[in-house]
Amino acid sequence: MEQARENPAHPSAQSTLHEVRTAENSAAYLLPKLTSLRESNPHLKLLDVGCGSGTISVSFAKLLPDGQVTGVDLNPTILPRARAVADMAGVGNVEFQNASIFKLPFADETFDITFCHQVLVHIGEPWDALREMLRVTKRGGVVAAREGDYESECVWPELAGLEKFHKLMAGLMSAGGGTPAAGRQLISWALKAGVERNQVTLSYSTGSYSTSGERKILSQGLCQQLRGGGLREKARKFDTGNEEEFEEMAKAWEEWADTEDATLASIHGEILIQK
Amino acid sequence: MEQARENPAHPSAQSTLHEVRTAENSAAYLLPKLTSLRESNPHLKLLDVGCGSGTISVSFAKLLPDGQVTGVDLNPTILPRARAVADMAGVGNVEFQNASIFKLPFADETFDITFCHQVLVHIGEPWDALREMLRVTKRGGVVAAREGDYESECVWPELAGLEKFHKLMAGLMSAGGGTPAAGRQLISWALKAGVERNQVTLSYSTGSYSTSGERKILSQGLCQQLRGGGLREKARKFDTGNEEEFEEMAKAWEEWADTEDATLASIHGEILIQK
């Protein structure tokens, strides 16, 4: 769902923030199922919807050396970066294309695993997206989604600029049709997509930033967004926030990164839907 | 920190809620360190502070067959239940005694591992408790704590009675000197206890209830507390809530347990302090 224009060779700090994501750290809940499906069929087909710069797709491709991974994203400008990430990793069994989660350009029952990460949180009618993901999934396959619950966010220390930032982000998510409290609603959305409760397994995990290095990566990514990136453009579009507020928030993130006992964590909901 | 009087043979629903706790599900972050310490010394001594009905102590004792586990709790009435739990498990290398976390009845540097779970969240000056835990810990050993962050709680669906319950609980925690947003403050508290940042490792995990069976266990435990248990007594002590409100909250928990897409999750902070 990345909207900023990307240089494939030199990713932005925002992309750097996203590019630490791998199947191992962002789809651990899916890996036991992936392993068991791969044991019965090494030629699995996996779809990563909203793949962004493709680091998760590429790590799935490594886990499926005899399989085929397809990454799609609504934003075509991120796809050259995704292809560069695959090239740098020397991975050939992954391809990337432009598509909407609401209208996937694939026949019914094409994929064994249809996956998304931090996509449903940003869109209206996420149950329609799940229904479309289910459509392109084979019987016996799974749909998997991991989505943040921004309302669960724990930040320490409490800084006024960070509270403002949280409100800005939640407001922008809602203004764009998304759901800040997405993680807790995944079963509800699956049922709205026509799934039975007994097809669904829900788990939770956390995302967090506590070490000096982790805090620096997060702070730099958010400061770039606040001082010139896509977040600032989005805030202007919805007429939210002004120059001084953006700078106050960026300074708060810098102070946070420099604070020894600073930490941030939030909950992610994880759903597996057996088709 | 259990305050209700317990029948050792027939635990309350509240104790049943606590007795699902084991080292595996409540101290996973500590187990790699425990394993490596055990490899160099099979005769480890472990202290479980605020052991309650002792299920975590007993599972530590199973993991340390040549070691010795001591569980202490401020509430002496829970200790017979803890001894019954140990007896039923056939575990001999665990003993239980009455003690306060602020004044542990042990010499300096007695234990290899000093652990607590959901204790610091309930007390004032938790850094003094950590300092006391550090005192009884050997050099080269660790202090470990896992504490909830109640402000991170995600509940679905949104029911008025559950929101009231959340406010009641957070209010009672604070009134009793505790900290509802404990999980995020563990590094901060360790620094206040005199520890250096580089001695500290922080992680996070979640506790959650989503399946029909999990929802039933949680709902029954909370309904018992609301309709006659220790929570109700505590609320009266602080002059919070009335009969109708307690009943409204209990009914909301029953409705929640019967709702197919219902779920609850919260973040737990986990700290390891290397001494």
mmCIF file of C-alpha atoms in Angstrom, chain A residues 126-132 134 187-196 273:
data_model
loop_
_atom_site.group_PDB
_atom_site.id
_atom_site.type_symbol
_atom_site.label_atom_id
_atom_site.label_comp_id
_atom_site.label_asym_id
_atom_site.label_seq_id
_atom_site.Cartn_x
_atom_site.Cartn_y
_atom_site.Cartn_z
ATOM 1 C CA PRO A 126 -11.882 -5.696 4.437
ATOM 2 C CA TRP A 127 -14.310 -8.656 4.402
ATOM 3 C CA ASP A 128 -14.727 -8.125 0.628
ATOM 4 C CA ALA A 129 -10.946 -8.312 0.314
ATOM 5 C CA LEU A 130 -10.933 -11.579 2.295
ATOM 6 C CA ARG A 131 -13.709 -12.943 0.058
ATOM 7 C CA GLU A 132 -11.604 -12.130 -3.030
ATOM 8 C CA LEU A 134 -10.646 -16.847 -0.704
ATOM 9 C CA ILE A 187 -12.503 -13.278 13.050
ATOM 10 C CA SER A 188 -15.437 -10.887 12.681
ATOM 11 C CA TRP A 189 -14.284 -9.934 9.174
ATOM 12 C CA ALA A 190 -13.769 -13.572 8.193
ATOM 13 C CA LEU A 191 -17.333 -14.407 9.255
ATOM 14 C CA LYS A 192 -18.590 -11.445 7.193
ATOM 15 C CA ALA A 193 -16.669 -12.905 4.238
ATOM 16 C CA GLY A 194 -18.842 -16.029 4.526
ATOM 17 C CA VAL A 195 -16.439 -18.259 6.431
ATOM 18 C CA GLU A 196 -17.540 -20.613 9.246
ATOM 19 C CA ILE A 273 -8.671 -19.469 7.166
#
